[in-house]
CSV table of C-alpha atoms and ligand atoms in Angstrom, one decimal:
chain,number,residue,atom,x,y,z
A,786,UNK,CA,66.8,72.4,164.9
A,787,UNK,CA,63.8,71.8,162.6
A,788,UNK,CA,64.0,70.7,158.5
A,789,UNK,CA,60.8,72.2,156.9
A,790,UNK,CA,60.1,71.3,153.5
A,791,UNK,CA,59.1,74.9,152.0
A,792,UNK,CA,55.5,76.1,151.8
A,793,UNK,CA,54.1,79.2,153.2
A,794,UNK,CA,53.4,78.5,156.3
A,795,UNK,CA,57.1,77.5,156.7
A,796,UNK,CA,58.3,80.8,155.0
A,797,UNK,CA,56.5,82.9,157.4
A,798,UNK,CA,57.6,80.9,160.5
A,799,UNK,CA,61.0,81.5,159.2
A,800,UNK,CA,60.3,85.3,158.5
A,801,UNK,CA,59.0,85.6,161.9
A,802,UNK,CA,62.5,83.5,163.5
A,803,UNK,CA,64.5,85.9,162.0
A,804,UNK,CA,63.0,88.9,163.2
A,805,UNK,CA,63.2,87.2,166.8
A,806,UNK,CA,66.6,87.1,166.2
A,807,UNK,CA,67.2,83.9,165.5
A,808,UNK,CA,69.2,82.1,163.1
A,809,UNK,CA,67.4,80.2,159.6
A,810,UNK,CA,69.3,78.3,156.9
A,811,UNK,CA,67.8,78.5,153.5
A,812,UNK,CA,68.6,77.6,149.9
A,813,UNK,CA,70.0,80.3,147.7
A,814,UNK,CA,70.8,79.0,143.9
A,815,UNK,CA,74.2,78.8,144.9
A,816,UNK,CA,74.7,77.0,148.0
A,817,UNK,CA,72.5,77.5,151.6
A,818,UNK,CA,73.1,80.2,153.4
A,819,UNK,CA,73.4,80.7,157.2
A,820,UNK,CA,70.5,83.7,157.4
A,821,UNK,CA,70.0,86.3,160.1
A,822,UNK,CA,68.7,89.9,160.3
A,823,UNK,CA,71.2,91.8,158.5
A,824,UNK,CA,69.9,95.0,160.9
A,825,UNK,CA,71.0,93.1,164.1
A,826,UNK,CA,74.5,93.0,165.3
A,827,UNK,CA,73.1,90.3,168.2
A,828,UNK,CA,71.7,88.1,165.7
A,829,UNK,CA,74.5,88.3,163.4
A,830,UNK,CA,76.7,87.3,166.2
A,831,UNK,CA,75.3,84.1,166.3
A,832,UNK,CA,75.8,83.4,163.1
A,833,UNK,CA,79.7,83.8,163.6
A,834,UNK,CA,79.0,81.3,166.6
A,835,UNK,CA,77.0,79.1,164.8
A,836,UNK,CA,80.0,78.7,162.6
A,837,UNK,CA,83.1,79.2,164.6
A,838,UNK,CA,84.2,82.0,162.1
A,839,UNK,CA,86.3,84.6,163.3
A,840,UNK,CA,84.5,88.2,163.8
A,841,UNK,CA,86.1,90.5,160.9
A,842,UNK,CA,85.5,88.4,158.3
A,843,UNK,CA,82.7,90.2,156.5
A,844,UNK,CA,79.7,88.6,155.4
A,845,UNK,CA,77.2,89.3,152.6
A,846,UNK,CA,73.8,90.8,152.7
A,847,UNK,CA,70.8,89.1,150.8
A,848,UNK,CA,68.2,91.7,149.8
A,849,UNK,CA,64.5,91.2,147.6
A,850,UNK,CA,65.5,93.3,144.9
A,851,UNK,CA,68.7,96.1,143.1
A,852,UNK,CA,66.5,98.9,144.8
A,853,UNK,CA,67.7,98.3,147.7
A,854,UNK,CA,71.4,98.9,147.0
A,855,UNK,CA,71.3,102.5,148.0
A,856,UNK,CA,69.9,101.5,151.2
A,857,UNK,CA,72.9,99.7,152.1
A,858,UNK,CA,75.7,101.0,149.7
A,859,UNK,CA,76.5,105.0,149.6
A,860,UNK,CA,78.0,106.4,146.2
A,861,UNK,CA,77.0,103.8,144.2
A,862,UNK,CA,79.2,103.2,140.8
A,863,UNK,CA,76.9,103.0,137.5
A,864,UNK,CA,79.3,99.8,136.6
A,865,UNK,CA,77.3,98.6,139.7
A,866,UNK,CA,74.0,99.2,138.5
A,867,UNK,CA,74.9,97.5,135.1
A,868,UNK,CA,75.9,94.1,136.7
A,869,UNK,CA,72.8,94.5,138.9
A,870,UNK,CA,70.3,95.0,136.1
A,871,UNK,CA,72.2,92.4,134.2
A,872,UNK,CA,72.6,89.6,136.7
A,873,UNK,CA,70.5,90.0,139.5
A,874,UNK,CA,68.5,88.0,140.8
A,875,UNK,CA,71.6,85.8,140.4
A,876,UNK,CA,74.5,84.1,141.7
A,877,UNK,CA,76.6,87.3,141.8
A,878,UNK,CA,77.8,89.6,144.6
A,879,UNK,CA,78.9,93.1,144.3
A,880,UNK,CA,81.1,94.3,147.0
A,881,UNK,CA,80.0,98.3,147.4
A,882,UNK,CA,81.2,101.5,149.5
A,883,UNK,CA,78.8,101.2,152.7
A,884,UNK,CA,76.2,103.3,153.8
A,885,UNK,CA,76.6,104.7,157.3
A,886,UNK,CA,74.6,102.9,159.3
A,887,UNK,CA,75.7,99.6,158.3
A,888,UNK,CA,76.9,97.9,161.1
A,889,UNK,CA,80.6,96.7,161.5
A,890,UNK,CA,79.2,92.7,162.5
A,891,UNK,CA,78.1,92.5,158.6
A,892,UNK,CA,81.3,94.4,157.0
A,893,UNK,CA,84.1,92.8,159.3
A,894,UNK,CA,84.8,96.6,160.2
A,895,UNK,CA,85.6,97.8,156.5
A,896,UNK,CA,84.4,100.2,154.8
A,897,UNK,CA,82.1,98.3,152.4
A,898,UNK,CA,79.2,96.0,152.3
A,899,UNK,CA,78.6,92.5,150.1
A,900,UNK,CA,75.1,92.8,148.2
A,901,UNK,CA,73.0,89.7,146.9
A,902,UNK,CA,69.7,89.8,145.2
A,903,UNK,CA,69.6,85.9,144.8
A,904,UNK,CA,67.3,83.7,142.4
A,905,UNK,CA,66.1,80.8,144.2
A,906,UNK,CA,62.3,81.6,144.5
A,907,UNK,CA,62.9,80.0,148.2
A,908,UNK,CA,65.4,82.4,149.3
A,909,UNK,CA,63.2,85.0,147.6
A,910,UNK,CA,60.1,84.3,149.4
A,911,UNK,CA,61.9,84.6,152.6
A,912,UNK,CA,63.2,87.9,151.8
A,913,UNK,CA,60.0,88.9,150.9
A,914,UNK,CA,58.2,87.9,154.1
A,915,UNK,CA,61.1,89.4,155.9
A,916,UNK,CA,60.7,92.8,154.1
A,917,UNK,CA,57.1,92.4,155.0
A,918,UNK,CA,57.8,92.2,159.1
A,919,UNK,CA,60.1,95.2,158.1
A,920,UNK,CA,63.2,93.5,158.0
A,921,UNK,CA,65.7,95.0,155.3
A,922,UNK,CA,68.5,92.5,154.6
A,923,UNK,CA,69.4,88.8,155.8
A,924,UNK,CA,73.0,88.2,156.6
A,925,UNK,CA,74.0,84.8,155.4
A,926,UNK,CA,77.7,83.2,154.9
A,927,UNK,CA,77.3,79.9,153.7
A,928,UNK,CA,75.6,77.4,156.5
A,929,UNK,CA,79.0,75.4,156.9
A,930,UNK,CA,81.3,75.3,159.8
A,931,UNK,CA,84.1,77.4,159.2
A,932,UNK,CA,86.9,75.7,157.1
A,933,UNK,CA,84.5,73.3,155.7
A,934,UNK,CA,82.5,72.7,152.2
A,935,UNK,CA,80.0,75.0,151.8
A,936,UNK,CA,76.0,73.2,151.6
A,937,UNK,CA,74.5,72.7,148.7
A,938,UNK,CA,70.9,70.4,150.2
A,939,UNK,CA,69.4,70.6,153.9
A,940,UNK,CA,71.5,67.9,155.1
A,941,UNK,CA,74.4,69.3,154.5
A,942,UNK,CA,73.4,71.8,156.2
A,943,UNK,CA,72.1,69.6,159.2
A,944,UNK,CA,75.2,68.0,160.0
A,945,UNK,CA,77.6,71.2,159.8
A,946,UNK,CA,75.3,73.3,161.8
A,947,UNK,CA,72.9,71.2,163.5
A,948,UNK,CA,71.6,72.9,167.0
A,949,UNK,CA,72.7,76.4,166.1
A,950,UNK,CA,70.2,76.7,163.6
A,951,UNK,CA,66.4,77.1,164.4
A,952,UNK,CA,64.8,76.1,161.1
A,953,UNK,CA,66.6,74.9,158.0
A,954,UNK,CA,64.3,75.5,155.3
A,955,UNK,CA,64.4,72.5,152.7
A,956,UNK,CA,64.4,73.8,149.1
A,957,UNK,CA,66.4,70.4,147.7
A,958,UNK,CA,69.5,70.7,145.7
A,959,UNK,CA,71.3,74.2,144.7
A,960,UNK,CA,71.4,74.6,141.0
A,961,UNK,CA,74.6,76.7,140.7
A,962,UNK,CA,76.2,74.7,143.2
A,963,UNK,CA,79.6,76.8,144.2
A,964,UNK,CA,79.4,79.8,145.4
A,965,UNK,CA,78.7,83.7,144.1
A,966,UNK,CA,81.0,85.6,141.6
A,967,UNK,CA,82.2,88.1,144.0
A,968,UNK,CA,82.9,91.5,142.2
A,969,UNK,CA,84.4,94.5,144.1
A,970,UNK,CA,84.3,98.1,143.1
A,971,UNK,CA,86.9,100.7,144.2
A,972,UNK,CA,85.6,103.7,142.3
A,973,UNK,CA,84.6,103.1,139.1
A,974,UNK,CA,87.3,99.8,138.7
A,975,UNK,CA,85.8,96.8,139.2
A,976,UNK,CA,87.7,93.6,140.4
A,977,UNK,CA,86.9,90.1,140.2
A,978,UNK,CA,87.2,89.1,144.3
A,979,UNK,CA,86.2,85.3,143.6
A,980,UNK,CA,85.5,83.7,140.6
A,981,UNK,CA,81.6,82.0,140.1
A,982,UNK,CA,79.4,80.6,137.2
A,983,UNK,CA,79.2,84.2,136.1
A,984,UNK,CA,82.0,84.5,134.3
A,985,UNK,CA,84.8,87.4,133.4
A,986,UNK,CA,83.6,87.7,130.0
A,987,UNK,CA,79.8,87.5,131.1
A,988,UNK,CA,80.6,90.4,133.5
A,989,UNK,CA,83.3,92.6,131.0
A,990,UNK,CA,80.8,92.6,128.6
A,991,UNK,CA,78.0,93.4,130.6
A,992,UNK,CA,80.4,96.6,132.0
A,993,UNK,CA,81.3,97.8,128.9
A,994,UNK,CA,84.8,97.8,130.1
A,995,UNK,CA,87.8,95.1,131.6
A,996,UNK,CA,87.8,94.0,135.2
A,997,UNK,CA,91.4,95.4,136.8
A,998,UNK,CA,93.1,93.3,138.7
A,999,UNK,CA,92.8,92.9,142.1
A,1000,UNK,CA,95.6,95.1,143.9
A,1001,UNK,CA,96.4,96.3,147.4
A,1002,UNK,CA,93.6,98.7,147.0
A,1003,UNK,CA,91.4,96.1,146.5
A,1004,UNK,CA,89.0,94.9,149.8
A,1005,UNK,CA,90.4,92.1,151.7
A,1006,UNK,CA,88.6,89.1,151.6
A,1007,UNK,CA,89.4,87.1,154.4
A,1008,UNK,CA,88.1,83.4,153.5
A,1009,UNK,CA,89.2,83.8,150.1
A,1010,UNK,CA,92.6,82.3,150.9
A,1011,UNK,CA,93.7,79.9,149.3
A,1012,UNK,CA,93.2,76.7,151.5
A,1013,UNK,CA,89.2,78.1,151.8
A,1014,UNK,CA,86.8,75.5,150.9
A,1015,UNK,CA,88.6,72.3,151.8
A,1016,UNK,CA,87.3,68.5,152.6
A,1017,UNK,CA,89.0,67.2,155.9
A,1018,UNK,CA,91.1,64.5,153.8
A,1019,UNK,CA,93.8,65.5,152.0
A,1020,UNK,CA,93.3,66.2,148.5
A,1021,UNK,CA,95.2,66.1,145.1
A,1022,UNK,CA,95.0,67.9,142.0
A,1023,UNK,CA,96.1,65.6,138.9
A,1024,UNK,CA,96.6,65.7,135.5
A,1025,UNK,CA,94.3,63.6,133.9
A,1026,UNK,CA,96.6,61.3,131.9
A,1027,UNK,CA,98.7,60.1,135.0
A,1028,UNK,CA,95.3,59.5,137.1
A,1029,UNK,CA,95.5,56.0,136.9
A,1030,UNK,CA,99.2,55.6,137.5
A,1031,UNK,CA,99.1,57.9,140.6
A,1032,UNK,CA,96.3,55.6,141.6
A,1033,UNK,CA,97.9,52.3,141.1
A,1034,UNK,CA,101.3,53.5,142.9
A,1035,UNK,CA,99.3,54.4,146.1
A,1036,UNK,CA,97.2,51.1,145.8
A,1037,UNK,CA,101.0,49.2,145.9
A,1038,UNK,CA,102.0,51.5,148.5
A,1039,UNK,CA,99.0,49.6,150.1
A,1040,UNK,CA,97.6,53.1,150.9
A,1041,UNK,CA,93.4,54.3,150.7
A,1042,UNK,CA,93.5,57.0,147.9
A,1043,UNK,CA,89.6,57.5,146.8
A,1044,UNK,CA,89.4,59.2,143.3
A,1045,UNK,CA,87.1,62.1,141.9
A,1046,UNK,CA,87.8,61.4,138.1
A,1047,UNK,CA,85.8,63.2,135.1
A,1048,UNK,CA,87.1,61.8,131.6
A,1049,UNK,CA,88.9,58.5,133.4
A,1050,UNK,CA,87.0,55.2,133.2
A,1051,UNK,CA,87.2,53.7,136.6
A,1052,UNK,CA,89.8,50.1,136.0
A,1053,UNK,CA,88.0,46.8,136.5
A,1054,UNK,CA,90.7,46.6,139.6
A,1055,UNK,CA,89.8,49.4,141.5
A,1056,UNK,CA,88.9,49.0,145.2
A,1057,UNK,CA,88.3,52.4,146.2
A,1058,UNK,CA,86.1,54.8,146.0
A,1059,UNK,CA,86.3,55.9,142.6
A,1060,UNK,CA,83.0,58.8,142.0
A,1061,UNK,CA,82.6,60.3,138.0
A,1062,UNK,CA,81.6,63.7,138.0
A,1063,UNK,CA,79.6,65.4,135.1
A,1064,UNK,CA,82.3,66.8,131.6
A,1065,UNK,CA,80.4,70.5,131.7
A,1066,UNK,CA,81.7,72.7,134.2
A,1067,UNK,CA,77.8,73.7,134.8
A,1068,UNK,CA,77.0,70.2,135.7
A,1069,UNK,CA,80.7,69.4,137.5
A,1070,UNK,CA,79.9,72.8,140.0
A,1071,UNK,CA,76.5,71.7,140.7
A,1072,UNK,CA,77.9,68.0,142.0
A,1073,UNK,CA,80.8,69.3,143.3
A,1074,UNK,CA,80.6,69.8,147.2
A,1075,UNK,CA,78.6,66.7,147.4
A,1076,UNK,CA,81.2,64.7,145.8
A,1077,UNK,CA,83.6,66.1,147.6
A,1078,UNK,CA,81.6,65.3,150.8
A,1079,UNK,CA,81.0,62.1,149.7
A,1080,UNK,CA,84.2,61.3,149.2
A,1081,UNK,CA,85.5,62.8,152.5
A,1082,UNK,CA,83.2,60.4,154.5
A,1083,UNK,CA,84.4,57.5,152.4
A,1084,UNK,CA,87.9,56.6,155.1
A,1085,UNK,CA,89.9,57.6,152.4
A,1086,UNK,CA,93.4,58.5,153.3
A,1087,UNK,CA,93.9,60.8,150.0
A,1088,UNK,CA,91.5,62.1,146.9
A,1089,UNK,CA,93.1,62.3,143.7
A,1090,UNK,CA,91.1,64.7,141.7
A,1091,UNK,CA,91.6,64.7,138.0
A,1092,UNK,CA,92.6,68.1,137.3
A,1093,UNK,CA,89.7,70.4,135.0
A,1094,UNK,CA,90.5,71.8,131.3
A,1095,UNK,CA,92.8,75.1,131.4
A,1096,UNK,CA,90.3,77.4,129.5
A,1097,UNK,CA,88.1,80.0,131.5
A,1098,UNK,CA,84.6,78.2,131.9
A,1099,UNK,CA,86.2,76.0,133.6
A,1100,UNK,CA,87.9,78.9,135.8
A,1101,UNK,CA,85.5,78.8,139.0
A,1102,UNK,CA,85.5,75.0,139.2
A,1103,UNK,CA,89.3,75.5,139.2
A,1104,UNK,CA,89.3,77.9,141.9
A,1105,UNK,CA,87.6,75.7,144.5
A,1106,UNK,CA,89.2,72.8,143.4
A,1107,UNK,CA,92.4,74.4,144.4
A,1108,UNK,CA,91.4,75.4,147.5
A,1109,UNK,CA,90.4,72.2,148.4
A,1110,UNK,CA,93.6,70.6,147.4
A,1111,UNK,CA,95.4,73.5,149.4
A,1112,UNK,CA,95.2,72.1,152.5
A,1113,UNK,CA,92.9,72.4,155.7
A,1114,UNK,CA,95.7,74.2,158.0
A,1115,UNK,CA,94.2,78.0,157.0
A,1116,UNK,CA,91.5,80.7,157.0
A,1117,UNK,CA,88.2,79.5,155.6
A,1118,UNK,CA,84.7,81.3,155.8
B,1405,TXA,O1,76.9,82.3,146.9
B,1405,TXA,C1,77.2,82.9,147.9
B,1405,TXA,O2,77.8,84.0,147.9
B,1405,TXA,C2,76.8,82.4,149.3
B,1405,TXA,C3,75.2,82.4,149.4
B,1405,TXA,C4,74.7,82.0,150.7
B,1405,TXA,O3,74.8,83.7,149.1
B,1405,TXA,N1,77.4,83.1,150.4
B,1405,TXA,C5,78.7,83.0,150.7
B,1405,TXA,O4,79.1,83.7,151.8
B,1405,TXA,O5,79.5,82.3,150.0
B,1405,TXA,P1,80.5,83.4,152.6
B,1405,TXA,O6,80.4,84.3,153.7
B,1405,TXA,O7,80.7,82.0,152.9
B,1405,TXA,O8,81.5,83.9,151.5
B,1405,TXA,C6,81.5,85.3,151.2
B,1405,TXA,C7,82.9,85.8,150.9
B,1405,TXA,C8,83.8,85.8,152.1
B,1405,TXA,O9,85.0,85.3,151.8
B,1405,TXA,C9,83.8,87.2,152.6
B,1405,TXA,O10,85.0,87.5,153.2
B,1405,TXA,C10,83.6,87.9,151.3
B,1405,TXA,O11,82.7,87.2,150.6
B,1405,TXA,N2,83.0,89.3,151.5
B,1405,TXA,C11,81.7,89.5,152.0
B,1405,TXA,N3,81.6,90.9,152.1
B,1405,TXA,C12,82.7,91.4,151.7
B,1405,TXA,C13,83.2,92.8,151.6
B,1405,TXA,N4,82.5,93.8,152.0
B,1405,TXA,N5,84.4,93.0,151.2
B,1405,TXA,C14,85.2,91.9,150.8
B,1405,TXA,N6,84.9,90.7,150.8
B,1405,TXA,C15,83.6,90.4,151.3
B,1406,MG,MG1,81.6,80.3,152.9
């Protein structure tokens, strides 16, 4: 495994990895992704390897630009087209009927694809230089082991992935942070599959029309269940006026509880690892899954997160905050 910090020599040595079939983790805006030839069903096995995820969990196809959609999606909704031309490049996926020659290694054997045209000019020179060798599409979950954080730097990635990668491409810190707004269309409904920076309202109003709710119809998103996204220690969710209390008991209880607060001061008492993360949900998603990796490596027996406002920006934060305080027993992409 090799860390290259990006320039264009780099980009085409990664280009030129994934056509070889070989796996390359690269920074999207979100979070890194773990990147192979999208065309390949032997490269896109590794990647499943690479991160001890289970076969028919589906994984999301990175592409340079919206024209592509109708080489990978068949039938394709104009709702779809409006949320591409509004938000891509950008942190949001739209989950489409396939086209038939995708293969079932990139749709877990359903009958749709996940489509990304992503931002980070990294991840967009890549796709460019792989278009240019003729590649179409880079398959890429995010570069964690499965049932871990996702990445958000090249270290991250380094120690979830390590020798299973051949080149992680070092693009620094992921702006959004958390990942893609994931939003499925059966027909002409649209569902919200997972909840991102782009928001609800962001995407009703860009539709013209409300997002349904997701129902049996809906695609199954396998990794989206609740305990998805999780630090190794356990973790708490609590209200933000009882932090302190809920502190202090376990500190008499003479147990190890580190803390993840956002509006509580940190008491003069405090032994533990106490970290402050940012009051804007923009800036609280973007620190995130380093603070909660931070936090995991600190020997801690228990983080108590203060728990984020009710209202909706603060609805994706929420969403992988209660995942993480779900437990570490389940299914996790
Ligand atoms: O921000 C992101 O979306 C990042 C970056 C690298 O693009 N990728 C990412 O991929 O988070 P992954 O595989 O870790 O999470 C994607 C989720 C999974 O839960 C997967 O089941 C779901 O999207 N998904 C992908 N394709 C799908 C499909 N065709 N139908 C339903 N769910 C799908
Ligand atoms: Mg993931």
């Amino acid at each position: 495994m090799t860390i290259r910090a990006v320039d264009p020599a780099a980009v085409a040595a990664a280009a030129e990895l994934l056509r070889q079939g070989e796996l390359v983790a690269f920074p999207t805006e979100t979070v890194y992704g773990l990147g192979a030839d999208a065309a390949s069903g032997r490269a896109v096995a590794r990647v499943f390897a690479a991160k001890g995820r289970p076969a028919d969990h589906p994984v999301i196809v990175h592409v340079a630009t919206a024209a592509a959609i109708d080489h990978w999606a068949r039938g394709v909704p104009d709702g779809a087209r409006r949320l591409a031309a509004a938000f891509w490049p950008g942190p949001l996926t739209l989950v489409l009927p396939r086209a038939a020659h995708v293969g079932d290694f990139v749709t877990g054997g359903q009958d749709t694809v996940g489509l990304r045209v992503p931002a980070h000019p990294v991840a967009q020179q890549l796709l460019a230089a792989f278009a240019e060798t003729g590649g179409t599409g880079i398959a890429a979950p995010s570069a964690n082991r499965f049932g871990h954080i996702s990445p958000t730097c090249a270290r991250h990635v380094a120690e979830d992935l390590g020798a299973a990668v051949a080149l992680i491409l070092d693009g620094g810190a992921c702006e959004v942070g958390i990942e893609s707004t994931i939003v499925a269309f059966a027909g002409d409904d649209a569902m919200l599959l997972r909840p991102g920076m782009i928001g609800a309202e962001a995407i009703t109003a860009a539709l013209g029309r409300p997002l349904q709710a997701p129902d049996r119809s809906a695609p199954r998103t396998p990794g989206a269940l609740a305990s998805h996204y999780a630090p190794h220690t356990r973790a708490l969710l609590v209200p933000a006026t009882l932090l302190l209390a809920e502190g202090r008991q376990r500190l008499e209880r003479d147990e190890n509880p580190a803390v993840l607060a956002r509006t509580v001061a940190r008491p003069d008492e405090w032994t533990g690892e106490w970290r402050h993360a940012p009051a804007d949900p923009g800036g609280y998603a973007h620190e995130l899954y380093d603070n909660l990796r931070r936090l995991d490596a600190a020997g801690a027996d228990e983080i108590l997160i203060e728990a984020p406002p009710a209202d909706s920006r603060w609805l994706a934060v929420r969403d992988r905050l209660q995942r993480a305080a779900a437990g570490i027993d389940d299914d996790r992409d």
